[in-house]
Amino acid sequence: MTYDVAAVRACFPALDEGAAHFDGPGGSQVPEQVADAVAGVLRAAVANRGAGTVAERRADRIVAEARQAMADLLGGTPTGVVFGRSMTQLTYDMARTLAKGWRPGDEVVVTRLDHDANIRPWVQTAEAHGVAVRWADFDPERGELDVTAIAGLLTERTRLVAVTAASNLLGSRPDIPAIAEQVHAAGALLYVDGVHLTPHSPVDLQGLGADFYACSPYKFLGPHLGVLAADPALLETLRPDKLLPSSDAVPERFELGTLPYELLAGTTAAVDFLAGLVPGPGTRRERLTRSMAALERHEEAMLGRLDAGLAGIGGVTSYGAASRRRTPTTLFSIDRVRPADAYLSLAERGVNAPAGHFYALECSRHLGLGDTGAIRAGIAPYTDESDVDRLLKGIQELAGQG
Ligand SMILES: Cc1ncc(COP(=O)(O)O)c(C=O)c1O
């Protein structure tokens, strides 16, 4: 079954506003089904989770369904799915929890390819506990983080390695299974930032070898919250700070306060939407695997069109486009045009492709782009050829060749 982008686009009310959206890496647009699911919960009787009333049972069911949906999306276990306000918040929380077992002189490894949300929580928590931070660098020409860049930093004192599954600036994808092998051989834990990978590719936690995998539903057509997935057996060994009366069960132990039921229902709807991108039979996990593979092919085709177009425009520099494996995300600049000006000029043409470092500050600096960054264009499930052509036409005009 092929990917029907026109049918997909018809589900997104936001597209009626007319813009071509290349701002998906910052947050995707939302299909009608997700908006309906969120509104449906807000309109229904809902109470704190429990078994006594219809309203309590509804809340309980919403949570169970969302955990199952995320487990299906990631190839995980429902009781290993933790919900939080954002990936950033979950990562700070987990850093503080893990640090209870760290000793002065221990080490953590972070990378310059990562979004700051998978750097600063580790750096600041390490500092607070006398733990050393080792920095893994990527090759700025290729935009790739080699396994050896991490393997060379591992010692018997390494407690944790934090690495992204895909760069939100360049799209490059480190070889996580190979990194996991090295990290585990050193006796350390691997914390993977899957925020930018999850919207673009089938994900299999077992295959990746991640001990922790964090992602954000608002990047894959869902509402604004964060998810942390891990083996429940690992979560059982950890003791986060929590309120005395709140549940000590896993994963509830890690969820502070009352969960946002309406957003959880929206998350389940987003996963169901992804599973149905390409219609067909099977379990939701099977449908997700098939649909995400078809989505990946569609997005690769759009990226190919974009990259080829950019290569044909004089004065355009693309960063990290030589990466062997990339999500459909392109970072580029135009000679003699400031990125912030290009972004506003494109916006005037109805093309949303923002500029900046997008919180991948270390990455931007390591690329030589400082704190200014460049223009980022991200392909999303609703991106079609006419979107790409509108973006290319705008860039051509800005480069003085239109
Ligand atoms: C790769 C990556 N990691 C982490 C984050 C932070 O996610 P959240 O907004 O859920 O904290 C982002 C957000 O842009 C991201 O792109």
Short mmCIF file of C-alpha atoms and ligand atoms in Angstrom, two decimals:
data_model
loop_
_atom_site.label_atom_id
_atom_site.label_comp_id
_atom_site.label_asym_id
_atom_site.label_seq_id
_atom_site.Cartn_x
_atom_site.Cartn_y
_atom_site.Cartn_z
CA MET A 1 0.00 0.00 0.00
CA THR A 2 1.43 3.39 -0.89
CA TYR A 3 1.42 6.54 1.19
CA ASP A 4 -1.44 8.87 0.23
CA VAL A 5 -0.23 12.31 1.25
CA ALA A 6 -3.37 14.05 -0.03
CA ALA A 7 -5.54 11.87 2.22
CA VAL A 8 -3.23 12.57 5.16
CA ARG A 9 -3.31 16.33 4.54
CA ALA A 10 -7.11 16.35 4.51
CA CYS A 11 -7.06 15.34 8.21
CA PHE A 12 -5.17 18.48 9.33
CA PRO A 13 -7.43 21.52 9.86
CA ALA A 14 -4.37 23.74 10.44
CA LEU A 15 -3.30 23.26 6.82
CA ASP A 16 -6.41 25.16 5.73
CA GLU A 17 -4.64 28.30 6.93
CA GLY A 18 -2.45 27.87 3.88
CA ALA A 19 1.13 27.82 5.15
CA ALA A 20 3.68 25.26 4.04
CA HIS A 21 4.93 23.84 7.34
CA PHE A 22 8.62 23.03 7.65
CA ASP A 23 8.50 23.74 11.37
CA GLY A 24 7.60 20.16 12.34
CA PRO A 25 10.85 19.49 14.27
CA GLY A 26 9.70 22.21 16.65
CA GLY A 27 6.22 20.72 16.91
CA SER A 28 3.95 19.13 14.34
CA GLN A 29 0.44 20.12 13.32
CA VAL A 30 -2.37 17.99 14.74
CA PRO A 31 -4.99 15.88 12.92
CA GLU A 32 -8.69 16.31 13.60
CA GLN A 33 -8.78 12.91 15.35
CA VAL A 34 -6.33 14.09 18.01
CA ALA A 35 -8.19 17.36 18.59
CA ASP A 36 -11.45 15.39 18.90
CA ALA A 37 -9.95 12.96 21.41
CA VAL A 38 -8.67 15.82 23.60
CA ALA A 39 -11.99 17.67 23.42
CA GLY A 40 -13.91 14.43 24.04
CA VAL A 41 -12.23 13.94 27.39
CA LEU A 42 -12.77 17.56 28.35
CA ARG A 43 -16.48 17.13 27.60
CA ALA A 44 -16.86 13.81 29.45
CA ALA A 45 -17.16 13.07 33.15
CA VAL A 46 -13.63 12.52 34.43
CA ALA A 47 -12.36 12.27 38.01
CA ASN A 48 -9.18 11.12 39.68
CA ARG A 49 -8.28 7.55 38.72
CA GLY A 50 -10.27 4.92 40.57
CA ALA A 51 -12.80 2.11 40.26
CA GLY A 52 -15.80 3.54 42.12
CA THR A 53 -17.50 5.81 39.57
CA VAL A 54 -17.83 5.97 35.82
CA ALA A 55 -15.75 9.13 35.87
CA GLU A 56 -12.95 7.44 37.86
CA ARG A 57 -12.97 4.38 35.65
CA ARG A 58 -12.79 6.60 32.55
CA ALA A 59 -9.64 8.30 33.85
CA ASP A 60 -8.13 4.93 34.69
CA ARG A 61 -8.90 3.59 31.22
CA ILE A 62 -7.46 6.67 29.50
CA VAL A 63 -4.14 6.20 31.32
CA ALA A 64 -4.00 2.47 30.58
CA GLU A 65 -4.80 3.06 26.91
CA ALA A 66 -2.13 5.74 26.56
CA ARG A 67 0.53 3.54 28.16
CA GLN A 68 -0.42 0.72 25.79
CA ALA A 69 -0.37 3.07 22.78
CA MET A 70 3.11 4.33 23.62
CA ALA A 71 4.32 0.79 24.26
CA ASP A 72 3.03 -0.17 20.81
CA LEU A 73 4.70 2.83 19.18
CA LEU A 74 8.09 2.19 20.78
CA GLY A 75 8.06 -1.58 21.12
CA GLY A 76 8.06 -1.25 24.91
CA THR A 77 6.04 -2.42 27.91
CA PRO A 78 3.03 -0.40 29.16
CA THR A 79 4.25 -0.50 32.78
CA GLY A 80 7.55 0.99 31.60
CA VAL A 81 5.88 4.09 30.11
CA VAL A 82 6.16 7.25 32.24
CA PHE A 83 4.27 10.43 31.33
CA GLY A 84 5.43 13.91 32.21
CA ARG A 85 5.03 17.52 31.17
CA SER A 86 7.88 17.40 28.63
CA MET A 87 10.97 15.43 27.70
CA THR A 88 13.02 18.15 29.41
CA GLN A 89 11.17 17.75 32.70
CA LEU A 90 11.36 13.95 32.60
CA THR A 91 15.09 14.09 31.91
CA TYR A 92 15.78 16.47 34.81
CA ASP A 93 13.71 14.22 37.07
CA MET A 94 15.50 11.07 35.95
CA ALA A 95 18.93 12.70 36.26
CA ARG A 96 18.20 13.61 39.88
CA THR A 97 16.87 10.13 40.60
CA LEU A 98 19.84 8.33 39.03
CA ALA A 99 22.28 10.67 40.77
CA LYS A 100 21.23 9.21 44.12
CA GLY A 101 23.41 6.25 43.15
CA TRP A 102 26.36 8.28 41.82
CA ARG A 103 29.57 8.83 43.82
CA PRO A 104 32.18 11.61 43.50
CA GLY A 105 34.63 10.63 40.79
CA ASP A 106 31.98 8.82 38.73
CA GLU A 107 31.53 9.98 35.15
CA VAL A 108 28.74 10.72 32.69
CA VAL A 109 29.08 11.17 28.93
CA VAL A 110 27.10 13.75 26.92
CA THR A 111 27.46 14.70 23.25
CA ARG A 112 27.70 17.93 21.29
CA LEU A 113 25.21 16.57 18.78
CA ASP A 114 22.41 16.63 21.34
CA HIS A 115 19.58 19.04 22.10
CA ASP A 116 20.30 20.83 25.38
CA ALA A 117 17.50 18.84 27.05
CA ASN A 118 19.76 15.77 26.91
CA ILE A 119 22.88 17.68 27.98
CA ARG A 120 22.20 20.26 30.68
CA PRO A 121 20.19 18.03 33.07
CA TRP A 122 23.16 15.62 33.14
CA VAL A 123 25.83 18.34 33.34
CA GLN A 124 24.12 20.22 36.15
CA THR A 125 23.23 17.09 38.12
CA ALA A 126 26.77 15.75 37.68
CA GLU A 127 28.20 19.04 38.98
CA ALA A 128 25.97 18.88 42.03
CA HIS A 129 27.30 15.39 42.88
CA GLY A 130 31.02 15.77 42.10
CA VAL A 131 30.61 13.64 38.99
CA ALA A 132 32.84 14.34 35.95
CA VAL A 133 31.34 15.13 32.54
CA ARG A 134 32.97 13.78 29.37
CA TRP A 135 32.02 15.36 26.03
CA ALA A 136 31.71 13.34 22.83
CA ASP A 137 32.20 15.37 19.64
CA PHE A 138 30.69 14.81 16.22
CA ASP A 139 32.40 15.42 12.89
CA PRO A 140 31.19 18.88 11.82
CA GLU A 141 31.79 18.13 8.12
CA ARG A 142 29.70 14.97 7.99
CA GLY A 143 27.46 15.97 10.88
CA GLU A 144 27.92 12.49 12.31
CA LEU A 145 28.67 11.24 15.79
CA ASP A 146 30.79 8.11 15.44
CA VAL A 147 30.53 5.22 17.87
CA THR A 148 34.25 5.59 18.59
CA ALA A 149 33.68 9.17 19.80
CA ILE A 150 31.71 7.70 22.69
CA ALA A 151 33.58 4.40 23.09
CA GLY A 152 36.84 6.32 23.60
CA LEU A 153 35.40 8.11 26.63
CA LEU A 154 34.08 5.09 28.52
CA THR A 155 35.84 4.01 31.73
CA GLU A 156 34.90 1.80 34.67
CA ARG A 157 33.64 5.00 36.38
CA THR A 158 31.12 5.80 33.59
CA ARG A 159 27.64 5.60 35.05
CA LEU A 160 25.56 6.96 32.20
CA VAL A 161 25.80 7.97 28.54
CA ALA A 162 23.22 10.43 27.17
CA VAL A 163 22.92 10.51 23.39
CA THR A 164 20.37 11.47 20.79
CA ALA A 165 18.85 8.98 18.37
CA ALA A 166 18.65 11.81 15.81
CA SER A 167 19.90 15.38 15.79
CA ASN A 168 17.06 17.91 15.76
CA LEU A 169 19.38 20.31 13.92
CA LEU A 170 21.01 18.08 11.29
CA GLY A 171 18.85 14.97 11.26
CA SER A 172 21.90 12.72 11.54
CA ARG A 173 21.33 9.44 13.34
CA PRO A 174 24.05 7.96 15.55
CA ASP A 175 24.31 4.16 15.51
CA ILE A 176 22.47 3.60 18.80
CA PRO A 177 22.63 -0.24 18.87
CA ALA A 178 26.42 -0.13 18.43
CA ILE A 179 26.72 2.60 21.07
CA ALA A 180 24.49 0.57 23.44
CA GLU A 181 26.79 -2.41 23.11
CA GLN A 182 29.82 -0.36 24.12
CA VAL A 183 28.01 1.43 26.93
CA HIS A 184 26.69 -1.81 28.41
CA ALA A 185 30.08 -3.50 28.10
CA ALA A 186 31.40 -0.64 30.27
CA GLY A 187 28.64 -1.31 32.81
CA ALA A 188 26.91 2.04 32.23
CA LEU A 189 23.32 3.00 31.41
CA LEU A 190 22.23 4.52 28.09
CA TYR A 191 19.72 7.40 28.02
CA VAL A 192 18.49 8.03 24.47
CA ASP A 193 16.75 11.21 23.33
CA GLY A 194 14.22 9.92 20.83
CA VAL A 195 12.31 13.19 20.45
CA HIS A 196 13.47 13.83 16.89
CA LEU A 197 13.63 10.20 15.72
CA THR A 198 10.19 9.00 16.88
CA PRO A 199 8.16 11.11 14.38
CA HIS A 200 10.10 9.79 11.41
CA SER A 201 10.93 6.13 11.80
CA PRO A 202 9.73 2.84 13.25
CA VAL A 203 11.20 2.55 16.76
CA ASP A 204 12.13 -0.69 18.51
CA LEU A 205 13.40 -0.23 22.04
CA GLN A 206 14.80 -3.77 22.22
CA GLY A 207 16.70 -3.34 18.97
CA LEU A 208 18.06 0.06 20.00
CA GLY A 209 19.34 -1.25 23.33
CA ALA A 210 18.37 1.96 25.14
CA ASP A 211 17.88 1.71 28.90
CA PHE A 212 15.82 4.90 28.79
CA TYR A 213 14.13 6.39 25.72
CA ALA A 214 12.48 9.80 25.89
CA CYS A 215 10.15 11.37 23.35
CA SER A 216 7.45 14.04 23.01
CA PRO A 217 4.02 13.36 21.46
CA TYR A 218 3.72 16.95 20.20
CA LYS A 219 6.46 16.14 17.70
CA PHE A 220 4.49 13.20 16.27
CA LEU A 221 1.06 14.76 15.70
CA GLY A 222 -0.01 14.58 19.36
CA PRO A 223 -0.47 17.00 22.24
CA HIS A 224 2.18 18.71 24.37
CA LEU A 225 3.57 16.28 26.91
CA GLY A 226 6.59 14.04 27.35
CA VAL A 227 7.13 10.28 27.57
CA LEU A 228 9.93 8.25 29.09
CA ALA A 229 10.07 4.54 28.31
CA ALA A 230 12.22 2.01 30.13
CA ASP A 231 12.25 -1.59 31.26
CA PRO A 232 9.88 -1.74 34.29
CA ALA A 233 12.46 -3.96 36.05
CA LEU A 234 14.98 -1.10 35.81
CA LEU A 235 12.41 1.43 37.02
CA GLU A 236 11.69 -0.81 40.04
CA THR A 237 15.29 -0.31 41.21
CA LEU A 238 15.00 3.52 41.26
CA ARG A 239 13.61 5.71 44.04
CA PRO A 240 12.52 9.14 42.78
CA ASP A 241 11.46 11.83 45.23
CA LYS A 242 7.70 11.60 45.50
CA LEU A 243 4.79 12.50 47.75
CA LEU A 244 4.16 10.12 50.63
CA PRO A 245 0.54 9.27 49.76
CA SER A 246 1.08 8.93 45.99
CA SER A 247 1.41 5.49 44.43
CA ASP A 248 4.77 3.75 44.78
CA ALA A 249 3.95 1.40 41.90
CA VAL A 250 5.94 1.51 38.66
CA PRO A 251 5.49 3.60 36.56
CA GLU A 252 3.24 5.84 38.76
CA ARG A 253 6.16 6.32 41.18
CA PHE A 254 7.78 8.59 38.57
CA GLU A 255 4.69 10.64 37.71
CA LEU A 256 4.40 13.70 39.90
CA GLY A 257 0.88 14.98 40.45
CA THR A 258 -2.24 14.26 38.46
CA LEU A 259 -1.80 13.19 34.85
CA PRO A 260 -3.29 15.30 32.00
CA TYR A 261 -6.01 12.82 30.97
CA GLU A 262 -7.13 14.83 27.94
CA LEU A 263 -3.57 14.94 26.60
CA LEU A 264 -3.14 11.22 27.21
CA ALA A 265 -6.27 10.55 25.15
CA GLY A 266 -4.81 12.80 22.46
CA THR A 267 -1.58 10.80 22.56
CA THR A 268 -3.46 7.53 22.04
CA ALA A 269 -5.29 9.14 19.11
CA ALA A 270 -1.98 10.31 17.61
CA VAL A 271 -0.55 6.79 17.82
CA ASP A 272 -3.73 5.39 16.25
CA PHE A 273 -3.47 7.99 13.49
CA LEU A 274 0.14 7.01 12.79
CA ALA A 275 -0.87 3.33 12.76
CA GLY A 276 -3.49 4.13 10.13
CA LEU A 277 -1.27 6.18 7.81
CA VAL A 278 -1.24 3.17 5.52
CA PRO A 279 -4.45 1.15 5.94
CA GLY A 280 -4.11 -2.60 6.44
CA PRO A 281 -4.61 -5.49 8.85
CA GLY A 282 -2.65 -6.52 11.93
CA THR A 283 -2.09 -5.55 15.53
CA ARG A 284 -1.49 -1.87 16.22
CA ARG A 285 2.23 -2.57 16.60
CA GLU A 286 2.28 -4.29 13.20
CA ARG A 287 0.30 -1.47 11.60
CA LEU A 288 2.62 1.10 13.17
CA THR A 289 5.70 -0.66 11.87
CA ARG A 290 4.25 -0.80 8.35
CA SER A 291 2.91 2.77 8.41
CA MET A 292 6.07 4.30 9.85
CA ALA A 293 8.17 2.53 7.22
CA ALA A 294 5.90 3.93 4.49
CA LEU A 295 6.07 7.37 6.11
CA GLU A 296 9.85 7.14 6.19
CA ARG A 297 9.91 6.42 2.43
CA HIS A 298 7.56 9.33 1.72
CA GLU A 299 9.61 11.72 3.86
CA GLU A 300 12.88 10.51 2.30
CA ALA A 301 11.45 11.27 -1.15
CA MET A 302 10.49 14.80 -0.02
CA LEU A 303 13.94 15.26 1.53
CA GLY A 304 15.58 14.09 -1.68
CA ARG A 305 13.60 16.68 -3.64
CA LEU A 306 14.53 19.39 -1.13
CA ASP A 307 18.24 18.49 -0.97
CA ALA A 308 18.50 18.27 -4.77
CA GLY A 309 16.77 21.65 -5.11
CA LEU A 310 19.02 23.28 -2.52
CA ALA A 311 22.12 21.88 -4.22
CA GLY A 312 21.02 23.62 -7.41
CA ILE A 313 20.77 27.08 -5.84
CA GLY A 314 24.03 29.03 -5.79
CA GLY A 315 25.00 30.55 -2.45
CA VAL A 316 23.19 27.96 -0.34
CA THR A 317 25.24 25.99 2.20
CA SER A 318 23.75 22.81 3.68
CA TYR A 319 25.11 21.46 6.95
CA GLY A 320 25.54 17.80 7.75
CA ALA A 321 23.73 16.79 4.58
CA ALA A 322 26.47 14.21 3.93
CA SER A 323 25.25 12.09 6.83
CA ARG A 324 24.74 8.46 5.90
CA ARG A 325 21.45 8.25 7.75
CA ARG A 326 19.27 11.25 8.40
CA THR A 327 15.78 12.09 9.44
CA PRO A 328 14.15 14.39 6.84
CA THR A 329 15.59 17.54 8.38
CA THR A 330 17.85 20.00 6.60
CA LEU A 331 19.86 22.86 8.05
CA PHE A 332 21.12 25.48 5.62
CA SER A 333 22.12 29.10 5.17
CA ILE A 334 22.02 31.54 2.28
CA ASP A 335 25.04 33.71 1.48
CA ARG A 336 24.64 37.34 2.54
CA VAL A 337 21.18 36.71 4.07
CA ARG A 338 20.93 36.56 7.85
CA PRO A 339 19.06 33.38 8.90
CA ALA A 340 16.55 35.38 10.94
CA ASP A 341 15.80 37.59 7.91
CA ALA A 342 15.44 34.57 5.64
CA TYR A 343 12.99 33.03 8.09
CA LEU A 344 10.84 36.17 8.16
CA SER A 345 10.95 36.58 4.37
CA LEU A 346 9.91 32.96 3.92
CA ALA A 347 7.11 33.47 6.46
CA GLU A 348 5.84 36.39 4.33
CA ARG A 349 5.62 33.90 1.45
CA GLY A 350 3.57 31.50 3.58
CA VAL A 351 6.49 29.16 4.18
CA ASN A 352 7.25 28.33 7.82
CA ALA A 353 10.92 27.43 8.11
CA PRO A 354 12.35 29.05 11.25
CA ALA A 355 16.00 29.88 11.93
CA GLY A 356 18.11 29.48 15.05
CA HIS A 357 19.95 26.84 17.05
CA PHE A 358 16.71 25.20 18.24
CA TYR A 359 18.25 24.52 21.65
CA ALA A 360 20.92 22.32 20.03
CA LEU A 361 23.29 25.05 21.15
CA GLU A 362 26.43 22.90 21.48
CA CYS A 363 25.73 21.46 18.04
CA SER A 364 25.29 24.88 16.44
CA ARG A 365 28.52 26.15 18.03
CA HIS A 366 30.45 23.03 17.00
CA LEU A 367 29.26 23.55 13.42
CA GLY A 368 30.72 27.06 13.52
CA LEU A 369 27.26 28.65 13.48
CA GLY A 370 27.60 30.09 16.96
CA ASP A 371 24.46 31.08 18.78
CA THR A 372 22.82 32.29 15.56
CA GLY A 373 22.36 28.89 13.95
CA ALA A 374 20.82 28.60 10.50
CA ILE A 375 17.52 27.91 8.74
CA ARG A 376 15.93 24.54 9.44
CA ALA A 377 13.45 22.80 7.18
CA GLY A 378 11.79 19.68 8.50
CA ILE A 379 9.61 17.34 6.49
CA ALA A 380 6.44 16.09 8.21
CA PRO A 381 3.78 13.47 7.37
CA TYR A 382 1.71 16.19 5.67
CA THR A 383 4.55 17.62 3.54
CA ASP A 384 3.95 17.28 -0.18
CA GLU A 385 5.86 18.20 -3.33
CA SER A 386 4.14 21.56 -3.70
CA ASP A 387 5.27 22.51 -0.16
CA VAL A 388 8.86 21.63 -1.07
CA ASP A 389 8.64 23.58 -4.31
CA ARG A 390 7.25 26.64 -2.50
CA LEU A 391 10.15 26.52 -0.07
CA LEU A 392 12.70 26.15 -2.88
CA LYS A 393 11.15 29.04 -4.84
CA GLY A 394 11.36 31.26 -1.75
CA ILE A 395 15.00 30.36 -1.17
CA GLN A 396 15.80 30.97 -4.83
CA GLU A 397 14.31 34.45 -4.58
CA LEU A 398 16.22 35.21 -1.38
CA ALA A 399 19.45 33.97 -2.97
CA GLY A 400 18.81 36.45 -5.80
CA GLN A 401 18.14 33.81 -8.42
CA GLY A 402 14.37 33.83 -8.48
C1 LIG B 1 15.82 16.40 19.94
C2 LIG B 1 15.02 17.07 21.00
N1 LIG B 1 15.18 16.68 22.27
C3 LIG B 1 14.48 17.23 23.27
C4 LIG B 1 13.58 18.24 23.04
C5 LIG B 1 12.82 18.82 24.21
O1 LIG B 1 11.52 18.27 24.21
P1 LIG B 1 10.42 18.86 25.22
O2 LIG B 1 9.90 20.12 24.61
O3 LIG B 1 9.37 17.77 25.28
O4 LIG B 1 11.08 19.07 26.53
C6 LIG B 1 13.38 18.68 21.73
C7 LIG B 1 12.43 19.79 21.45
O5 LIG B 1 12.57 20.49 20.49
C8 LIG B 1 14.11 18.07 20.68
O6 LIG B 1 13.95 18.45 19.41
#
